[in-house]
Every structure is written in C-alpha cells, then in structure tokens.
Amino acid sequence: METGFSTNLIVLGAGAAGLFAACRAAEAGLSLLLMERRHRPGLKLLMCGNNRCNFGHDGTPEQLLRAYGEPVAPFLRQAMRAFPSTEMAHFLERRGLPVKRLGERFYPASERGDDLLHLFTDLLRETQTPVLYQCPAEHIVPLPEGGFRVEGPKLSLSCRHLLLALGGCSYPQTGSLGDGFLFAQELGLRATPPRPGLAALRLPPQNPLAQLREEVELPWVEARTDNLPPTGGNLLLQQGTLRGSAVYDMTRKLARNHLPLQNPSLDLLPQLSQEDLARKGEALQRRHGQNQALVFNGLGLPRPLAEILARKGGLPLSLLKEFPLQGAQTRPLKEAIVTVGGLALEEFDPATMECRKYPGLYAAGECLDLDGPTGGYNLAAAFATANLAVHHILEREGGRGIPPRNSLPQRGKTERDRRGLRNEKKTL
C-alpha cells in the first residue's frame, strides 16, 4: 500500500455491487475497506424477487444486451461479455453456494437471498476485510497527489482508488438515498435525473380492477400505452395496484424514454385474437347463458377477476383485449424496483468503469444510469460492472488482475458451516 493512504481501495455501499466488488478485490489480496451507511449490508438485495433473489438471467451476452436496449447496452457490452450471469453462477458454486435455473433466471438453490448475502459476508470475514457500518460518506475530496479522501461525520479516510456502489433512490429505507447524485454535484460530474423504473401502477377506485381485494395473478398479459410497443409478462392485481413484469417493464421503458403514461390499457387475453375470442365467447355463452362470470372464467380469467368484471353487466368481450386503465398513475420513485437515471454514462469509460475526469474513481451498479427489465437483469449489470471495475483496479495494482476462475480454490463449506463443526467438536 502506498504511503500516506489509509487503504488502496474504498468501496462505498454494501449492496449487491459493493459486496461483490469487495469480495473480488479481497480474494485477490488487495488492501481495501467497505463502507455502508446502514447498520447491515445487502438490505435491498434481500428484497430481490421477494427474497428469492433471481441474481441473473441465462443467455448469451448478446441476448442480454438486446434486452437492456439503448443507451444501456452499448455501455454494458464489455462488462457483460467479460462477466455474464453464467459466470456469476460459477463464482457462487465454486464458493459453496448451489444455484439453480428456473426458466431463464438464476437463483440460489434454496431460493433465499439470505444465503447469497451470507456467502458475501463470509468471504469478507475470511479475508479479514474491514467493513464499516453506520458510516455514511458525506464528502469526496480528490487529492492533489492522486487518490481521494472520503469524509464522514465521524472519520476521514484516504485511498488510492475509490469505487462508488451507492445504489439509486428507490426503497430509501434500504440505504439507497441518492448519494451518487450528491457526489456528482460535488465533483462536477453530470447525472441524469432519477425516475421510477420497474414501478407498479395505481388505479382509481372507479376502475373495476380496483375492486379486487384478494391477489389475482394472470401468467401472461400485454400492457399497452399509446407511445410504446406492448410489453408482455405476468400481472398481479390487488386492491387497485397492478404489478408484475408486464407493467414493470412498461413503466421502465416510459421512464427511460422520458414518456408519459398515455391511454394505458391491458390485453388480458393476448393468446386469443379478436376473432378467436368472439368464436370461443359465443360457444361459452350458448353453454352458460346469462352467467357472464362463467363465460369470462371459461375464456381464461381467474374466477375472482371474472366475477368482478361480470358485475359491470353487458361488458363486451372485445374489451378484454383492450381493457382501459384511465386515471392509472405510476407509483413514486421510493417504491420503484430500480432507479432510472444516475451518474451519466458518458462520464465513465465502459472498458474499465473508471471516471474520465478523475482517474482512480470508479462506479458500478445502480448509481450509474443503468437499468434493465425484470428477470435478473439489474443484478446482472451490478455484478458485471463491479467485476470490470475491480479487474482494472487490480491491473493498476501490479498488473495482477482477477485470478482465472479455475485457479480459485473450491470452497466446500462456508465459514458459518465450519464454525458450526468446530463448535460440535468442542462439545464432544
């Protein structure tokens, strides 16, 4: 470590990107410190997929990049090619965490985000990496001789390299308070305004769908708005709130393109054309007469939803292909799954994640203006950008880089497992 610096690397933020970056750097032997403003790490990570934690998406890098779209895909290209989700799955398995694939998504085999978080914290413990909790960074000061000073309310530390892994602005109770925007202003870096991405919709009380009290799921619908192509996916309805990938991906695209929600509607039966719907509906009406709830249910709508719609009386079948959502509003940023906006991509080199204006300053994850659709894409981007940043930092520190995956030792059990075995021996 160079004289005069507290450590070679400080990582700000113990979310997905920060934890992974710290583990990668620590395993390579780099002197570093991880700082987190909250009292514990990974709070938003534990919320991913309702704690099931779909940490990545299967597919080739090019397939993943097409899903991100412009301008995210060009910036992520080198990071994703170097470290797609399949590589993250190998990383976890070689360190003792079994993973599985459900559809096109990767999960811990237990489908518990806690297990992924514990693997990260075990690695940090085993490498004796210092972690400071309840330690927000308030100022970043570039030093004349190179490096940075990080100032908090209780301490001041200096480092040769600094990695920003601060997250966005959504779910602020997890510690994502938009610190990246504050530091951008302090350092004179551009940042794009934060908007809610992957956000739910809230319906006005007069909409029939708002009358559902129990949760209803439709496995495949299409969400529509006049200014975008339809987005397909599942839909969850309950107490006037619409969630699920169909809605989330639509609101993310609207935010990314700075577009309003314009004449939104739902195709509740996209598997049926209007002609097929009319033909099948007529057959069901001959069978069930005036019982429109049975007709709607026979068409494929869940019974609670079919009964709610039948109460409207005389609802034309064609409306199921374009059910209006007048008055729907996007839920606020604090409730969004991901923040659209952040540190401007033009400020950072996509080959290294290093800031063009301040050598030695890096960024990874959601604090950058990066976002993707549902299905593990956002965690995949966090891990890929963190991997690339740490790789470049290690090359700067003696040209070592990250050891090849096959050269890393196989981890049979986690430190928690081994600690339990040691305790058993003591009691024998």
GROMACS .gro file of N, CA, C and O in nm, residues 39-148:
model
  440
   39HIS      N    1  -2.700  -0.007   0.906
   39HIS     CA    2  -2.645  -0.088   1.014
   39HIS      C    3  -2.612  -0.230   0.971
   39HIS      O    4  -2.555  -0.307   1.049
   40ARG      N    5  -2.648  -0.268   0.849
   40ARG     CA    6  -2.621  -0.402   0.797
   40ARG      C    7  -2.615  -0.396   0.646
   40ARG      O    8  -2.668  -0.303   0.584
   41PRO      N    9  -2.554  -0.498   0.582
   41PRO     CA   10  -2.538  -0.493   0.437
   41PRO      C   11  -2.655  -0.557   0.364
   41PRO      O   12  -2.736  -0.629   0.422
   42GLY      N   13  -2.662  -0.530   0.233
   42GLY     CA   14  -2.747  -0.606   0.144
   42GLY      C   15  -2.896  -0.597   0.167
   42GLY      O   16  -2.969  -0.690   0.134
   43LEU      N   17  -2.944  -0.485   0.221
   43LEU     CA   18  -3.087  -0.478   0.254
   43LEU      C   19  -3.174  -0.484   0.128
   43LEU      O   20  -3.278  -0.550   0.129
   44LYS      N   21  -3.133  -0.416   0.023
   44LYS     CA   22  -3.213  -0.422  -0.100
   44LYS      C   23  -3.194  -0.556  -0.170
   44LYS      O   24  -3.287  -0.607  -0.234
   45LEU      N   25  -3.076  -0.614  -0.159
   45LEU     CA   26  -3.051  -0.746  -0.218
   45LEU      C   27  -3.151  -0.848  -0.163
   45LEU      O   28  -3.200  -0.934  -0.236
   46LEU      N   29  -3.182  -0.838  -0.035
   46LEU     CA   30  -3.275  -0.932   0.028
   46LEU      C   31  -3.418  -0.915  -0.022
   46LEU      O   32  -3.501  -1.004  -0.004
   47MET      N   33  -3.448  -0.800  -0.085
   47MET     CA   34  -3.582  -0.776  -0.136
   47MET      C   35  -3.601  -0.830  -0.278
   47MET      O   36  -3.714  -0.840  -0.326
   48CYS      N   37  -3.492  -0.863  -0.346
   48CYS     CA   38  -3.500  -0.902  -0.486
   48CYS      C   39  -3.582  -1.030  -0.502
   48CYS      O   40  -3.553  -1.132  -0.438
   49GLY      N   41  -3.682  -1.023  -0.588
   49GLY     CA   42  -3.767  -1.140  -0.610
   49GLY      C   43  -3.835  -1.188  -0.484
   49GLY      O   44  -3.852  -1.308  -0.464
   50ASN      N   45  -3.876  -1.093  -0.397
   50ASN     CA   46  -3.937  -1.131  -0.269
   50ASN      C   47  -3.848  -1.224  -0.190
   50ASN      O   48  -3.892  -1.324  -0.132
   51ASN      N   49  -3.719  -1.191  -0.187
   51ASN     CA   50  -3.613  -1.264  -0.118
   51ASN      C   51  -3.574  -1.394  -0.187
   51ASN      O   52  -3.484  -1.464  -0.142
   52ARG      N   53  -3.636  -1.427  -0.300
   52ARG     CA   54  -3.591  -1.546  -0.374
   52ARG      C   55  -3.462  -1.515  -0.448
   52ARG      O   56  -3.386  -1.603  -0.480
   53CYS      N   57  -3.439  -1.387  -0.481
   53CYS     CA   58  -3.311  -1.336  -0.531
   53CYS      C   59  -3.271  -1.398  -0.665
   53CYS      O   60  -3.176  -1.475  -0.674
   54ASN      N   61  -3.344  -1.363  -0.771
   54ASN     CA   62  -3.300  -1.402  -0.905
   54ASN      C   63  -3.184  -1.312  -0.943
   54ASN      O   64  -3.200  -1.199  -0.985
   55PHE      N   65  -3.062  -1.367  -0.926
   55PHE     CA   66  -2.941  -1.285  -0.935
   55PHE      C   67  -2.889  -1.268  -1.076
   55PHE      O   68  -2.792  -1.196  -1.098
   56GLY      N   69  -2.952  -1.333  -1.174
   56GLY     CA   70  -2.903  -1.317  -1.310
   56GLY      C   71  -2.997  -1.381  -1.409
   56GLY      O   72  -3.094  -1.449  -1.373
   57HIS      N   73  -2.968  -1.362  -1.536
   57HIS     CA   74  -3.052  -1.411  -1.645
   57HIS      C   75  -2.966  -1.495  -1.738
   57HIS      O   76  -2.859  -1.453  -1.781
   58ASP      N   77  -3.014  -1.615  -1.767
   58ASP     CA   78  -2.940  -1.704  -1.855
   58ASP      C   79  -2.947  -1.651  -1.998
   58ASP      O   80  -3.041  -1.582  -2.037
   59GLY      N   81  -2.847  -1.686  -2.075
   59GLY     CA   82  -2.843  -1.639  -2.213
   59GLY      C   83  -2.704  -1.589  -2.247
   59GLY      O   84  -2.621  -1.564  -2.160
   60THR      N   85  -2.680  -1.572  -2.376
   60THR     CA   86  -2.552  -1.519  -2.419
   60THR      C   87  -2.544  -1.370  -2.386
   60THR      O   88  -2.647  -1.304  -2.366
   61PRO      N   89  -2.423  -1.315  -2.379
   61PRO     CA   90  -2.413  -1.170  -2.356
   61PRO      C   91  -2.493  -1.089  -2.457
   61PRO      O   92  -2.556  -0.989  -2.421
   62GLU      N   93  -2.493  -1.131  -2.582
   62GLU     CA   94  -2.566  -1.055  -2.684
   62GLU      C   95  -2.715  -1.059  -2.660
   62GLU      O   96  -2.786  -0.960  -2.682
   63GLN      N   97  -2.766  -1.173  -2.615
   63GLN     CA   98  -2.908  -1.182  -2.582
   63GLN      C   99  -2.944  -1.090  -2.466
   63GLN      O  100  -3.048  -1.023  -2.468
   64LEU      N  101  -2.860  -1.087  -2.366
   64LEU     CA  102  -2.884  -0.998  -2.252
   64LEU      C  103  -2.880  -0.852  -2.295
   64LEU      O  104  -2.964  -0.771  -2.255
   65LEU      N  105  -2.782  -0.818  -2.378
   65LEU     CA  106  -2.766  -0.679  -2.418
   65LEU      C  107  -2.887  -0.629  -2.498
   65LEU      O  108  -2.928  -0.514  -2.483
   66ARG      N  109  -2.945  -0.715  -2.580
   66ARG     CA  110  -3.064  -0.672  -2.655
   66ARG      C  111  -3.178  -0.636  -2.561
   66ARG      O  112  -3.257  -0.545  -2.589
   67ALA      N  113  -3.187  -0.703  -2.448
   67ALA     CA  114  -3.295  -0.674  -2.354
   67ALA      C  115  -3.276  -0.540  -2.285
   67ALA      O  116  -3.375  -0.473  -2.251
   68TYR      N  117  -3.152  -0.498  -2.261
   68TYR     CA  118  -3.130  -0.368  -2.197
   68TYR      C  119  -3.168  -0.253  -2.288
   68TYR      O  120  -3.225  -0.153  -2.243
   69GLY      N  121  -3.138  -0.265  -2.416
   69GLY     CA  122  -3.171  -0.157  -2.511
   69GLY      C  123  -3.077  -0.038  -2.498
   69GLY      O  124  -2.983  -0.036  -2.418
   70GLU      N  125  -3.105   0.062  -2.579
   70GLU     CA  126  -3.025   0.185  -2.580
   70GLU      C  127  -3.065   0.274  -2.463
   70GLU      O  128  -3.183   0.277  -2.424
   71PRO      N  129  -2.973   0.353  -2.408
   71PRO     CA  130  -2.828   0.358  -2.431
   71PRO      C  131  -2.750   0.267  -2.339
   71PRO      O  132  -2.628   0.274  -2.332
   72VAL      N  133  -2.821   0.179  -2.265
   72VAL     CA  134  -2.756   0.096  -2.164
   72VAL      C  135  -2.669  -0.011  -2.228
   72VAL      O  136  -2.555  -0.035  -2.185
   73ALA      N  137  -2.721  -0.078  -2.332
   73ALA     CA  138  -2.650  -0.191  -2.390
   73ALA      C  139  -2.510  -0.156  -2.440
   73ALA      O  140  -2.414  -0.229  -2.411
   74PRO      N  141  -2.490  -0.047  -2.516
   74PRO     CA  142  -2.354  -0.017  -2.561
   74PRO      C  143  -2.256   0.004  -2.445
   74PRO      O  144  -2.140  -0.038  -2.453
   75PHE      N  145  -2.303   0.065  -2.339
   75PHE     CA  146  -2.215   0.089  -2.224
   75PHE      C  147  -2.182  -0.043  -2.153
   75PHE      O  148  -2.070  -0.061  -2.105
   76LEU      N  149  -2.277  -0.135  -2.146
   76LEU     CA  150  -2.257  -0.260  -2.074
   76LEU      C  151  -2.187  -0.368  -2.156
   76LEU      O  152  -2.152  -0.473  -2.101
   77ARG      N  153  -2.166  -0.344  -2.284
   77ARG     CA  154  -2.123  -0.453  -2.372
   77ARG      C  155  -1.996  -0.522  -2.322
   77ARG      O  156  -1.990  -0.645  -2.311
   78GLN      N  157  -1.892  -0.446  -2.289
   78GLN     CA  158  -1.766  -0.509  -2.248
   78GLN      C  159  -1.780  -0.575  -2.112
   78GLN      O  160  -1.726  -0.684  -2.089
   79ALA      N  161  -1.851  -0.511  -2.020
   79ALA     CA  162  -1.870  -0.569  -1.887
   79ALA      C  163  -1.948  -0.700  -1.895
   79ALA      O  164  -1.914  -0.799  -1.830
   80MET      N  165  -2.053  -0.703  -1.977
   80MET     CA  166  -2.138  -0.822  -1.985
   80MET      C  167  -2.068  -0.935  -2.060
   80MET      O  168  -2.085  -1.053  -2.024
   81ARG      N  169  -1.989  -0.901  -2.158
   81ARG     CA  170  -1.914  -1.006  -2.228
   81ARG      C  171  -1.809  -1.068  -2.137
   81ARG      O  172  -1.781  -1.189  -2.146
   82ALA      N  173  -1.750  -0.987  -2.051
   82ALA     CA  174  -1.649  -1.039  -1.959
   82ALA      C  175  -1.709  -1.119  -1.845
   82ALA      O  176  -1.645  -1.213  -1.794
   83PHE      N  177  -1.833  -1.085  -1.804
   83PHE     CA  178  -1.889  -1.149  -1.685
   83PHE      C  179  -2.041  -1.158  -1.697
   83PHE      O  180  -2.114  -1.089  -1.627
   84PRO      N  181  -2.091  -1.248  -1.783
   84PRO     CA  182  -2.236  -1.269  -1.790
   84PRO      C  183  -2.285  -1.345  -1.667
   84PRO      O  184  -2.206  -1.388  -1.583
   85SER      N  185  -2.414  -1.364  -1.658
   85SER     CA  186  -2.472  -1.429  -1.540
   85SER      C  187  -2.423  -1.573  -1.522
   85SER      O  188  -2.418  -1.623  -1.409
   86THR      N  189  -2.391  -1.640  -1.631
   86THR     CA  190  -2.339  -1.776  -1.617
   86THR      C  191  -2.208  -1.776  -1.539
   86THR      O  192  -2.182  -1.869  -1.460
   87GLU      N  193  -2.125  -1.672  -1.557
   87GLU     CA  194  -2.002  -1.663  -1.479
   87GLU      C  195  -2.030  -1.636  -1.332
   87GLU      O  196  -1.961  -1.686  -1.243
   88MET      N  197  -2.134  -1.557  -1.304
   88MET     CA  198  -2.170  -1.533  -1.164
   88MET      C  199  -2.217  -1.662  -1.100
   88MET      O  200  -2.185  -1.690  -0.983
   89ALA      N  201  -2.291  -1.743  -1.174
   89ALA     CA  202  -2.334  -1.872  -1.120
   89ALA      C  203  -2.214  -1.959  -1.087
   89ALA      O  204  -2.210  -2.025  -0.981
   90HIS      N  205  -2.111  -1.962  -1.175
   90HIS     CA  206  -1.989  -2.038  -1.147
   90HIS      C  207  -1.918  -1.984  -1.023
   90HIS      O  208  -1.869  -2.061  -0.939
   91PHE      N  209  -1.912  -1.852  -1.013
   91PHE     CA  210  -1.847  -1.788  -0.897
   91PHE      C  211  -1.911  -1.837  -0.767
   91PHE      O  212  -1.842  -1.873  -0.671
   92LEU      N  213  -2.042  -1.838  -0.762
   92LEU     CA  214  -2.112  -1.876  -0.639
   92LEU      C  215  -2.097  -2.026  -0.611
   92LEU      O  216  -2.073  -2.065  -0.495
   93GLU      N  217  -2.107  -2.107  -0.713
   93GLU     CA  218  -2.099  -2.252  -0.691
   93GLU      C  219  -1.960  -2.294  -0.643
   93GLU      O  220  -1.948  -2.380  -0.557
   94ARG      N  221  -1.856  -2.232  -0.697
   94ARG     CA  222  -1.720  -2.266  -0.655
   94ARG      C  223  -1.692  -2.221  -0.513
   94ARG      O  224  -1.593  -2.264  -0.453
   95ARG      N  225  -1.776  -2.137  -0.458
   95ARG     CA  226  -1.758  -2.092  -0.320
   95ARG      C  227  -1.863  -2.151  -0.226
   95ARG      O  228  -1.884  -2.101  -0.118
   96GLY      N  229  -1.927  -2.256  -0.272
   96GLY     CA  230  -2.011  -2.333  -0.183
   96GLY      C  231  -2.159  -2.303  -0.184
   96GLY      O  232  -2.233  -2.358  -0.102
   97LEU      N  233  -2.206  -2.218  -0.276
   97LEU     CA  234  -2.349  -2.187  -0.282
   97LEU      C  235  -2.410  -2.253  -0.405
   97LEU      O  236  -2.386  -2.207  -0.517
   98PRO      N  237  -2.490  -2.357  -0.389
   98PRO     CA  238  -2.557  -2.418  -0.505
   98PRO      C  239  -2.655  -2.318  -0.567
   98PRO      O  240  -2.720  -2.241  -0.497
   99VAL      N  241  -2.664  -2.321  -0.699
   99VAL     CA  242  -2.758  -2.235  -0.770
   99VAL      C  243  -2.845  -2.322  -0.859
   99VAL      O  244  -2.815  -2.439  -0.885
  100LYS      N  245  -2.956  -2.265  -0.904
  100LYS     CA  246  -3.042  -2.335  -0.998
  100LYS      C  247  -3.100  -2.236  -1.097
  100LYS      O  248  -3.102  -2.115  -1.071
  101ARG      N  249  -3.148  -2.290  -1.206
  101ARG     CA  250  -3.210  -2.207  -1.309
  101ARG      C  251  -3.357  -2.244  -1.318
  101ARG      O  252  -3.393  -2.360  -1.332
  102LEU      N  253  -3.442  -2.142  -1.306
  102LEU     CA  254  -3.586  -2.158  -1.324
  102LEU      C  255  -3.624  -2.076  -1.446
  102LEU      O  256  -3.615  -1.953  -1.444
  103GLY      N  257  -3.666  -2.146  -1.551
  103GLY     CA  258  -3.689  -2.074  -1.676
  103GLY      C  259  -3.557  -2.018  -1.725
  103GLY      O  260  -3.460  -2.090  -1.745
  104GLU      N  261  -3.550  -1.887  -1.740
  104GLU     CA  262  -3.427  -1.822  -1.784
  104GLU      C  263  -3.359  -1.744  -1.672
  104GLU      O  264  -3.269  -1.665  -1.698
  105ARG      N  265  -3.400  -1.768  -1.548
  105ARG     CA  266  -3.347  -1.691  -1.435
  105ARG      C  267  -3.264  -1.779  -1.343
  105ARG      O  268  -3.296  -1.896  -1.319
  106PHE      N  269  -3.157  -1.722  -1.289
  106PHE     CA  270  -3.073  -1.790  -1.192
  106PHE      C  271  -3.115  -1.751  -1.050
  106PHE      O  272  -3.142  -1.634  -1.022
  107TYR      N  273  -3.117  -1.851  -0.962
  107TYR     CA  274  -3.149  -1.831  -0.820
  107TYR      C  275  -3.051  -1.911  -0.735
  107TYR      O  276  -2.996  -2.012  -0.783
  108PRO      N  277  -3.031  -1.872  -0.609
  108PRO     CA  278  -2.973  -1.969  -0.516
  108PRO      C  279  -3.063  -2.092  -0.512
  108PRO      O  280  -3.185  -2.080  -0.523
  109ALA      N  281  -3.003  -2.210  -0.497
  109ALA     CA  282  -3.083  -2.332  -0.497
  109ALA      C  283  -3.190  -2.330  -0.388
  109ALA      O  284  -3.297  -2.387  -0.404
  110SER      N  285  -3.161  -2.262  -0.278
  110SER     CA  286  -3.258  -2.251  -0.169
  110SER      C  287  -3.367  -2.150  -0.196
  110SER      O  288  -3.465  -2.143  -0.122
  111GLU      N  289  -3.349  -2.066  -0.301
  111GLU     CA  290  -3.437  -1.953  -0.332
  111GLU      C  291  -3.447  -1.859  -0.212
  111GLU      O  292  -3.554  -1.804  -0.183
  112ARG      N  293  -3.334  -1.838  -0.147
  112ARG     CA  294  -3.326  -1.746  -0.033
  112ARG      C  295  -3.213  -1.647  -0.058
  112ARG      O  296  -3.095  -1.686  -0.067
  113GLY      N  297  -3.248  -1.519  -0.065
  113GLY     CA  298  -3.146  -1.418  -0.082
  113GLY      C  299  -3.050  -1.412   0.035
  113GLY      O  300  -2.934  -1.371   0.019
  114ASP      N  301  -3.095  -1.454   0.153
  114ASP     CA  302  -3.007  -1.454   0.270
  114ASP      C  303  -2.883  -1.540   0.247
  114ASP      O  304  -2.774  -1.506   0.294
  115ASP      N  305  -2.897  -1.650   0.173
  115ASP     CA  306  -2.784  -1.738   0.151
  115ASP      C  307  -2.678  -1.672   0.062
  115ASP      O  308  -2.558  -1.689   0.084
  116LEU      N  309  -2.723  -1.596  -0.037
  116LEU     CA  310  -2.628  -1.521  -0.120
  116LEU      C  311  -2.559  -1.413  -0.038
  116LEU      O  312  -2.436  -1.395  -0.047
  117LEU      N  313  -2.635  -1.342   0.042
  117LEU     CA  314  -2.575  -1.239   0.127
  117LEU      C  315  -2.476  -1.300   0.225
  117LEU      O  316  -2.366  -1.245   0.246
  118HIS      N  317  -2.509  -1.412   0.285
  118HIS     CA  318  -2.418  -1.475   0.380
  118HIS      C  319  -2.289  -1.521   0.314
  118HIS      O  320  -2.182  -1.516   0.375
  119LEU      N  321  -2.297  -1.566   0.188
  119LEU     CA  322  -2.174  -1.602   0.119
  119LEU      C  323  -2.082  -1.482   0.105
  119LEU      O  324  -1.961  -1.492   0.129
  120PHE      N  325  -2.139  -1.367   0.067
  120PHE     CA  326  -2.057  -1.246   0.056
  120PHE      C  327  -1.995  -1.209   0.190
  120PHE      O  328  -1.875  -1.180   0.198
  121THR      N  329  -2.074  -1.207   0.295
  121THR     CA  330  -2.022  -1.165   0.425
  121THR      C  331  -1.922  -1.267   0.480
  121THR      O  332  -1.827  -1.231   0.549
  122ASP      N  333  -1.942  -1.396   0.450
  122ASP     CA  334  -1.844  -1.496   0.490
  122ASP      C  335  -1.710  -1.472   0.421
  122ASP      O  336  -1.604  -1.482   0.482
  123LEU      N  337  -1.715  -1.442   0.291
  123LEU     CA  338  -1.592  -1.415   0.218
  123LEU      C  339  -1.518  -1.294   0.277
  123LEU      O  340  -1.395  -1.296   0.290
  124LEU      N  341  -1.592  -1.191   0.311
  124LEU     CA  342  -1.529  -1.073   0.368
  124LEU      C  343  -1.469  -1.105   0.505
  124LEU      O  344  -1.360  -1.056   0.540
  125ARG      N  345  -1.537  -1.188   0.581
  125ARG     CA  346  -1.484  -1.227   0.712
  125ARG      C  347  -1.357  -1.310   0.697
  125ARG      O  348  -1.258  -1.290   0.767
  126GLU      N  349  -1.360  -1.405   0.605
  126GLU     CA  350  -1.247  -1.495   0.588
  126GLU      C  351  -1.124  -1.423   0.533
  126GLU      O  352  -1.011  -1.464   0.561
  127THR      N  353  -1.145  -1.320   0.455
  127THR     CA  354  -1.032  -1.242   0.403
  127THR      C  355  -0.995  -1.126   0.495
  127THR      O  356  -0.910  -1.044   0.460
  128GLN      N  357  -1.059  -1.120   0.611
  128GLN     CA  358  -1.033  -1.016   0.711
  128GLN      C  359  -1.047  -0.875   0.652
  128GLN      O  360  -0.967  -0.786   0.679
  129THR      N  361  -1.151  -0.860   0.571
  129THR     CA  362  -1.178  -0.730   0.508
  129THR      C  363  -1.258  -0.643   0.604
  129THR      O  364  -1.367  -0.681   0.646
  130PRO      N  365  -1.206  -0.526   0.640
  130PRO     CA  366  -1.281  -0.439   0.732
  130PRO      C  367  -1.405  -0.380   0.665
  130PRO      O  368  -1.400  -0.336   0.550
  131VAL      N  369  -1.515  -0.383   0.739
  131VAL     CA  370  -1.642  -0.326   0.693
  131VAL      C  371  -1.691  -0.229   0.800
  131VAL      O  372  -1.701  -0.264   0.917
  132LEU      N  373  -1.719  -0.108   0.759
  132LEU     CA  374  -1.770  -0.006   0.850
  132LEU      C  375  -1.919   0.014   0.825
  132LEU      O  376  -1.958   0.057   0.716
  133TYR      N  377  -2.002  -0.020   0.923
  133TYR     CA  378  -2.145   0.003   0.913
  133TYR      C  379  -2.181   0.133   0.985
  133TYR      O  380  -2.104   0.187   1.064
  134GLN      N  381  -2.302   0.181   0.957
  134GLN     CA  382  -2.348   0.309   1.013
  134GLN      C  383  -2.244   0.419   0.988
  134GLN      O  384  -2.215   0.500   1.075
  135CYS      N  385  -2.191   0.416   0.867
  135CYS     CA  386  -2.080   0.507   0.833
  135CYS      C  387  -2.105   0.569   0.696
  135CYS      O  388  -2.043   0.529   0.597
  136PRO      N  389  -2.195   0.665   0.686
  136PRO     CA  390  -2.220   0.729   0.556
  136PRO      C  391  -2.104   0.818   0.516
  136PRO      O  392  -2.037   0.878   0.600
  137ALA      N  393  -2.078   0.823   0.387
  137ALA     CA  394  -1.980   0.917   0.333
  137ALA      C  395  -2.052   1.047   0.301
  137ALA      O  396  -2.158   1.047   0.238
  138GLU      N  397  -1.995   1.159   0.345
  138GLU     CA  398  -2.057   1.290   0.323
  138GLU      C  399  -1.987   1.371   0.216
  138GLU      O  400  -2.051   1.451   0.146
  139HIS      N  401  -1.857   1.352   0.201
  139HIS     CA  402  -1.781   1.428   0.100
  139HIS      C  403  -1.673   1.339   0.040
  139HIS      O  404  -1.617   1.252   0.107
  140ILE      N  405  -1.646   1.364  -0.089
  140ILE     CA  406  -1.535   1.300  -0.159
  140ILE      C  407  -1.443   1.412  -0.207
  140ILE      O  408  -1.487   1.502  -0.282
  141VAL      N  409  -1.318   1.407  -0.166
  141VAL     CA  410  -1.222   1.513  -0.199
  141VAL      C  411  -1.109   1.453  -0.281
  141VAL      O  412  -1.031   1.372  -0.230
  142PRO      N  413  -1.097   1.488  -0.411
  142PRO     CA  414  -0.980   1.444  -0.488
  142PRO      C  415  -0.854   1.508  -0.432
  142PRO      O  416  -0.851   1.628  -0.403
  143LEU      N  417  -0.748   1.429  -0.417
  143LEU     CA  418  -0.624   1.478  -0.358
  143LEU      C  419  -0.528   1.524  -0.467
  143LEU      O  420  -0.522   1.464  -0.575
  144PRO      N  421  -0.451   1.630  -0.441
  144PRO     CA  422  -0.359   1.683  -0.543
  144PRO      C  423  -0.258   1.579  -0.592
  144PRO      O  424  -0.221   1.577  -0.709
  145GLU      N  425  -0.214   1.493  -0.502
  145GLU     CA  426  -0.114   1.392  -0.539
  145GLU      C  427  -0.176   1.266  -0.599
  145GLU      O  428  -0.107   1.169  -0.628
  146GLY      N  429  -0.306   1.268  -0.619
  146GLY     CA  430  -0.377   1.149  -0.666
  146GLY      C  431  -0.446   1.079  -0.551
  146GLY      O  432  -0.406   1.092  -0.435
  147GLY      N  433  -0.549   1.006  -0.581
  147GLY     CA  434  -0.626   0.941  -0.475
  147GLY      C  435  -0.736   1.032  -0.424
  147GLY      O  436  -0.761   1.142  -0.477
  148PHE      N  437  -0.802   0.988  -0.317
  148PHE     CA  438  -0.920   1.056  -0.268
  148PHE      C  439  -0.927   1.050  -0.116
  148PHE      O  440  -0.876   0.957  -0.053
   0.00000   0.00000   0.00000
